[in-house]
mmCIF file of C-alpha atoms and ligand atoms in Angstrom:
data_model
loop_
_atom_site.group_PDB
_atom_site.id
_atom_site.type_symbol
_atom_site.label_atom_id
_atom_site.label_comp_id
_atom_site.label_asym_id
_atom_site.label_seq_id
_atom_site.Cartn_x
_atom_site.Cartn_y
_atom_site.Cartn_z
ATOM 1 C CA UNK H 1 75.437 74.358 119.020
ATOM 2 C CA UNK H 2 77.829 76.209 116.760
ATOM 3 C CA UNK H 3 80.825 73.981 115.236
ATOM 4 C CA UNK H 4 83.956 75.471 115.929
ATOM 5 C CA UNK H 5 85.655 75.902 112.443
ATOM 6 C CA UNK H 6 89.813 75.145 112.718
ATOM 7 C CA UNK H 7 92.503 76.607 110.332
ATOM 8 C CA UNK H 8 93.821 73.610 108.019
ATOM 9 C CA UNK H 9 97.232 73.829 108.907
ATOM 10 C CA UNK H 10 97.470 70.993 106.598
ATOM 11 C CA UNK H 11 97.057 72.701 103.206
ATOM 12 C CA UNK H 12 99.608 75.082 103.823
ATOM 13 C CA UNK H 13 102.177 74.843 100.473
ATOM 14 C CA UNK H 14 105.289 75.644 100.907
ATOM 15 C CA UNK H 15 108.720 75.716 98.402
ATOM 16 C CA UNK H 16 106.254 76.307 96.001
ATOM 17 C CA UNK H 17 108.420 77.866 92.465
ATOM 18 C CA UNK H 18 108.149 81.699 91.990
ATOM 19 C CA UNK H 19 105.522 81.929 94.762
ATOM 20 C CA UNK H 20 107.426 82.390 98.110
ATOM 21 C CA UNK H 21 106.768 81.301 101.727
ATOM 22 C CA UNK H 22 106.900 84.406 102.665
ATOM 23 C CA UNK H 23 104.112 85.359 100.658
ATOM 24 C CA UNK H 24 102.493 82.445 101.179
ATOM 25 C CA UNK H 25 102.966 82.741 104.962
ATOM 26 C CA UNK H 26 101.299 86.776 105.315
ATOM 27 C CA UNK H 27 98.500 85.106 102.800
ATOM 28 C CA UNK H 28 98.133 82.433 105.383
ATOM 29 C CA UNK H 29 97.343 84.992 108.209
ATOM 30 C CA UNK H 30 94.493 86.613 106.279
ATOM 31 C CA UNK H 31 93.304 82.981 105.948
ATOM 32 C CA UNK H 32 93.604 82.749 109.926
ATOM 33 C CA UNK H 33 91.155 86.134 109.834
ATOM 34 C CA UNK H 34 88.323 84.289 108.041
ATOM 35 C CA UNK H 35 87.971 80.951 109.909
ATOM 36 C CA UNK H 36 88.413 83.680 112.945
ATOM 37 C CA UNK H 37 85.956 85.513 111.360
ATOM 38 C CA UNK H 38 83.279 82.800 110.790
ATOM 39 C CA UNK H 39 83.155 81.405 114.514
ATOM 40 C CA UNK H 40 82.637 84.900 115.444
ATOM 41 C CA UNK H 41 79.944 85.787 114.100
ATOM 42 C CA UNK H 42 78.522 82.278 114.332
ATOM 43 C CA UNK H 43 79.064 83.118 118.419
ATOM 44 C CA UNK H 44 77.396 86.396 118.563
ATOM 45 C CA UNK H 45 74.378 85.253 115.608
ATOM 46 C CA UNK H 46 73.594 82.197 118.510
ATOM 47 C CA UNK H 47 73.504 85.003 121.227
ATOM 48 C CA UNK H 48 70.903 86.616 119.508
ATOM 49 C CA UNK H 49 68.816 83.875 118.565
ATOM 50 C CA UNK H 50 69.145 82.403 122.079
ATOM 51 C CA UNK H 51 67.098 85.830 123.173
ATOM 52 C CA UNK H 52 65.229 85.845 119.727
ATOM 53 C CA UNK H 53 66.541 89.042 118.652
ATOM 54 C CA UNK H 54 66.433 89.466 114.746
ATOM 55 C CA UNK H 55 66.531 93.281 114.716
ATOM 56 C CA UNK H 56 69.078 95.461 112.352
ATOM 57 C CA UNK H 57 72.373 93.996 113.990
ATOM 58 C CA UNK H 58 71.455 90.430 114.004
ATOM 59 C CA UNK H 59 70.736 91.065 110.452
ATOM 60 C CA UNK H 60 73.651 92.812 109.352
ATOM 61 C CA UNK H 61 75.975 90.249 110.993
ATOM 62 C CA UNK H 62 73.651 87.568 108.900
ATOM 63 C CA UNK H 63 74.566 89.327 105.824
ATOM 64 C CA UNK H 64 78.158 89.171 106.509
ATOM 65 C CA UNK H 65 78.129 85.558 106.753
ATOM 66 C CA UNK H 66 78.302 84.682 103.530
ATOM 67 C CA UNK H 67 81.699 87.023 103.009
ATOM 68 C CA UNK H 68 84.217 85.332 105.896
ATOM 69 C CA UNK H 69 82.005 81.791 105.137
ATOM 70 C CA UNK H 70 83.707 81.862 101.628
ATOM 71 C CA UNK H 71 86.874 84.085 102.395
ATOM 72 C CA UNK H 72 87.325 80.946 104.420
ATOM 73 C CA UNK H 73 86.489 77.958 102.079
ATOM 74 C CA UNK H 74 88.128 79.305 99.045
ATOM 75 C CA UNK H 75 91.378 79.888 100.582
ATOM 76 C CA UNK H 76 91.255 76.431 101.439
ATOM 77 C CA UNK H 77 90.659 75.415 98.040
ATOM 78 C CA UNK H 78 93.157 77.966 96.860
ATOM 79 C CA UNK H 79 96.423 76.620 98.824
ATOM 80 C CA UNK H 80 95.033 72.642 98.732
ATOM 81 C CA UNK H 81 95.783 72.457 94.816
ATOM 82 C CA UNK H 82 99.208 74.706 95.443
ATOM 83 C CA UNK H 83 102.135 71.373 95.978
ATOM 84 C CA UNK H 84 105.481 71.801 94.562
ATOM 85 C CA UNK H 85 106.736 68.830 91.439
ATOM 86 C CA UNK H 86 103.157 67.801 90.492
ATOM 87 C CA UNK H 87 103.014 65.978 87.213
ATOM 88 C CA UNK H 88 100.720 67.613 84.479
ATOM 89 C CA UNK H 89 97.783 66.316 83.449
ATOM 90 C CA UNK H 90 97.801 63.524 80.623
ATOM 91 C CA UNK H 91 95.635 63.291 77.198
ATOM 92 C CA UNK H 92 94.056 59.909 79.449
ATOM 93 C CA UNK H 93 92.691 62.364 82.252
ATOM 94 C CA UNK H 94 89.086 62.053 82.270
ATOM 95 C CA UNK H 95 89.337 66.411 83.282
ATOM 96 C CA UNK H 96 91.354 66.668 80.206
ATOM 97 C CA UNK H 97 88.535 64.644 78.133
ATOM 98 C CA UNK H 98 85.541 66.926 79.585
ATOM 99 C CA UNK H 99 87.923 70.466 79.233
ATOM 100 C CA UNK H 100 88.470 69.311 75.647
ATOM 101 C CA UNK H 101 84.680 68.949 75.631
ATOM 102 C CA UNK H 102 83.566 71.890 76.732
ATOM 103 C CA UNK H 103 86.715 74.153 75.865
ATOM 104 C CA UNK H 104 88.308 72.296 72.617
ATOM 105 C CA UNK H 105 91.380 71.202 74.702
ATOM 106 C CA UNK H 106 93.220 72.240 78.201
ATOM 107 C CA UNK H 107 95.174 75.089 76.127
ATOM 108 C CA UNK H 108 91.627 76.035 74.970
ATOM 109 C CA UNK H 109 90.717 76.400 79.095
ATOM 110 C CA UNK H 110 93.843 77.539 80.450
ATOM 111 C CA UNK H 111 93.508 80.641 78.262
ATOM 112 C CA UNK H 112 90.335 81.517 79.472
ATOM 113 C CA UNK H 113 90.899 80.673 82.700
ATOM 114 C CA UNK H 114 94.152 83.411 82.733
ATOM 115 C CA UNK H 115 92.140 85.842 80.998
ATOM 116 C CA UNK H 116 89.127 85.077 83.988
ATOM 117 C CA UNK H 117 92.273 85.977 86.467
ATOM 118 C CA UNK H 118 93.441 88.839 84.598
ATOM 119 C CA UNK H 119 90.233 90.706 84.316
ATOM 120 C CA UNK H 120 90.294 94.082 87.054
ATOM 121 C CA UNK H 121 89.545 94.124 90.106
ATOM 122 C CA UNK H 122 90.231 91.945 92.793
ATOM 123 C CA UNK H 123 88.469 88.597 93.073
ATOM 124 C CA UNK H 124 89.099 84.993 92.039
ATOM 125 C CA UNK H 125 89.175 82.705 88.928
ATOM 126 C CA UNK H 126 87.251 79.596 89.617
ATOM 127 C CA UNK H 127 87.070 75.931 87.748
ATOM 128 C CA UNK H 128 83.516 74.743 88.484
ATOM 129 C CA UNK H 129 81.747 71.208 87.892
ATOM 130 C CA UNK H 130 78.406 71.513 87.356
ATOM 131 C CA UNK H 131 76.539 68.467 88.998
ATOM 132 C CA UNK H 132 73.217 68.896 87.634
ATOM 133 C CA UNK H 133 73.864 68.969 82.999
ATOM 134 C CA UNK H 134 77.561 67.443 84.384
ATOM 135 C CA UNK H 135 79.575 70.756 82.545
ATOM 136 C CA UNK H 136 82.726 72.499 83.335
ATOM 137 C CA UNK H 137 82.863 76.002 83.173
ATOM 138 C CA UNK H 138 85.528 79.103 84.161
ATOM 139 C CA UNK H 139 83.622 81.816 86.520
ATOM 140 C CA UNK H 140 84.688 85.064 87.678
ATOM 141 C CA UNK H 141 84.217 85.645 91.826
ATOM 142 C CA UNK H 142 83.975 89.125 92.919
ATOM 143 C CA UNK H 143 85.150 89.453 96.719
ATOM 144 C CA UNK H 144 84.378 86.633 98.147
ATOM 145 C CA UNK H 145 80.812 85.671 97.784
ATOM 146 C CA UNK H 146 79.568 87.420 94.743
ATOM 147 C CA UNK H 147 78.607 85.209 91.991
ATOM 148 C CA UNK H 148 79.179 81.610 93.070
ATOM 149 C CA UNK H 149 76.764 79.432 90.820
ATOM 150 C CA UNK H 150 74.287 77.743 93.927
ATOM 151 C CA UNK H 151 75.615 74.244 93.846
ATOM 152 C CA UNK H 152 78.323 73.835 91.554
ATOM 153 C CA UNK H 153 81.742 72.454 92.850
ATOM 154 C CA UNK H 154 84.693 73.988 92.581
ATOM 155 C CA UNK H 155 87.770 71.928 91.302
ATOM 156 C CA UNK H 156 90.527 74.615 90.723
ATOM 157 C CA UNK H 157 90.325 78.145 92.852
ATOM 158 C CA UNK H 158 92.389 80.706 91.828
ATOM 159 C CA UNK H 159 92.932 83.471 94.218
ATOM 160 C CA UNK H 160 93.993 86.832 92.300
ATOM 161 C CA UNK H 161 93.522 89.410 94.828
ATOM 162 C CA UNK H 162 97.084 91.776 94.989
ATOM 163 C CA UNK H 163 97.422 90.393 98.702
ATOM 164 C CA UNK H 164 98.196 86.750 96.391
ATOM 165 C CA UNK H 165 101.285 87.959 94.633
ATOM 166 C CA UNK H 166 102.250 91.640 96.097
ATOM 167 C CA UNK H 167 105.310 90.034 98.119
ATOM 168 C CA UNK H 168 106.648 88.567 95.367
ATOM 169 C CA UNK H 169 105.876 90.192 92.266
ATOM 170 C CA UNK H 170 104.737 93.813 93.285
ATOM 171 C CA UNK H 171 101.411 95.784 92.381
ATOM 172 C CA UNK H 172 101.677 94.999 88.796
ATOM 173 C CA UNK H 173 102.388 91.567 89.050
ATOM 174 C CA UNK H 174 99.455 89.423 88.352
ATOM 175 C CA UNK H 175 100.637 88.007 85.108
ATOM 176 C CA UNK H 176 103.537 86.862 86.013
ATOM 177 C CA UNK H 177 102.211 85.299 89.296
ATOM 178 C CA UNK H 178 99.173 83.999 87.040
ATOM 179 C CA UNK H 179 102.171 81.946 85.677
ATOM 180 C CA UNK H 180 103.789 81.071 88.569
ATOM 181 C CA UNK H 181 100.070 79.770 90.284
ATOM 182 C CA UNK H 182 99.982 76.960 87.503
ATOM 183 C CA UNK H 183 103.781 75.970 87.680
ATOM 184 C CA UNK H 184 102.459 74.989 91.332
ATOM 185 C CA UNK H 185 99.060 73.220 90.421
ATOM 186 C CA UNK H 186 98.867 69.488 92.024
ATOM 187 C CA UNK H 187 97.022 68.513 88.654
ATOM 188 C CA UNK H 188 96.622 64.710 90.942
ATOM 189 C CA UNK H 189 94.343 66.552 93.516
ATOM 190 C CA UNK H 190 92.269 68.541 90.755
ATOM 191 C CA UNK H 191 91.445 65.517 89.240
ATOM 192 C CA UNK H 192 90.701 63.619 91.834
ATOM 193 C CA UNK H 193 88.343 66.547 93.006
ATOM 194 C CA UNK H 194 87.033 66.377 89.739
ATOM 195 C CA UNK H 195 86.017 62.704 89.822
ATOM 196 C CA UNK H 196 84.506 62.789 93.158
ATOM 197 C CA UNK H 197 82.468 65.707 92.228
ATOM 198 C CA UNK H 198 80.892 63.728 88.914
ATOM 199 C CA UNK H 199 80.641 60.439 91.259
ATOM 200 C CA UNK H 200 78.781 62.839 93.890
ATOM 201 C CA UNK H 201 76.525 64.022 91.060
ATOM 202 C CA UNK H 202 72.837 64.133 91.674
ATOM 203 C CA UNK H 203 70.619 65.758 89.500
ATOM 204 C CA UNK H 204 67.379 67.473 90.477
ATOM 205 C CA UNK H 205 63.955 65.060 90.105
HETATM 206 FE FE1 FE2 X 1 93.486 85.651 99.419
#
């Protein structure tokens, strides 16, 4: 039996600074398109299997899986670490520690992480927490499923296609919007994905 994916109506931000509802809200619908999206296809994949059909358009759907699968999930990731009045992150914050590790400092990461959401074309800028060698490291999505490293978790998803910022900052906007996205950051929930991701860890036998 398929499970019926639901839209987190609990992750929506809102009064976020120099990111508007209003763009948050027509972002939001395209959200609403992907969990759509997902049970779907999940619907129409079962039909086919119930009959055992795996020809061309079983297959096709099957391929497009993985696209609406993580159109859905990062979103969710995306507007989960947006919260207006978050404090920063301290020197004590074990993230802080490992970023200083494995980037010389949170300066060191931020930079790279902007430049990661700066780089053309549209995609995303993602954080990731490598369970197996326990690493951070700053990755580069194209669409929506193109290039995820299998099994890494991410802990800060940043969503930079022009449908993020186009409301508020036009086109061109991306830097400044790049900005605004980590004026918004709930630093709290990054960590605390962080520390259930190394307390999750399991490396390979
Ligand atoms: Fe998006």
């Amino acid at each position: 039996m398929n499970h019926v994916y639901q839209v987190r109506q609990e992750l929506k931000p809102k009064g976020l600074k120099g990111i508007s509802d209003d763009q948050i809200n027509q972002h939001w619908s395209l959200y609403e398109g992907y969990v759509k999206n997902v049970n779907t296809l999940n619907e129409r994949l079962a039909a086919f299997v119930s009959k055992s059909e795996y020809g061309p358009e079983y297959a096709e759907m099957k391929r497009r899986l993985g696209f609406e699968y993580d159109g859905m999930i990062l979103h969710e990731h995306y507007f989960s670490a947006l919260k207006p009045g978050q404090p920063a992150l301290t020197d004590s914050s074990e993230l802080v520690k490992q970023m200083k590790r494995y980037f010389g400092g949170f300066e060191a990461w931020k930079k790279e992480f902007t430049a990661i959401g700066k780089m053309r074309g549209v995609g995303w800028a993602i954080l990731y927490y490598d369970p197996q060698y326990r690493v951070l490291s700053n990755h580069w999505i194209t669409l929506h499923d193109d290039g995820h490293p299998a099994g890494f978790v991410p802990l800060l998803v940043m969503d930079v296609w022009e449908h993020a910022f186009m409301v508020d900052w036009g086109v061109t906007g991306r830097p400044d919007y790049i900005e605004a996205f980590f004026k918004n950051v709930d630093w709290p929930h990054v960590e605390k994905r962080f520390q259930e991701a190394a307390k999750a860890a399991v490396a390979l036998a």
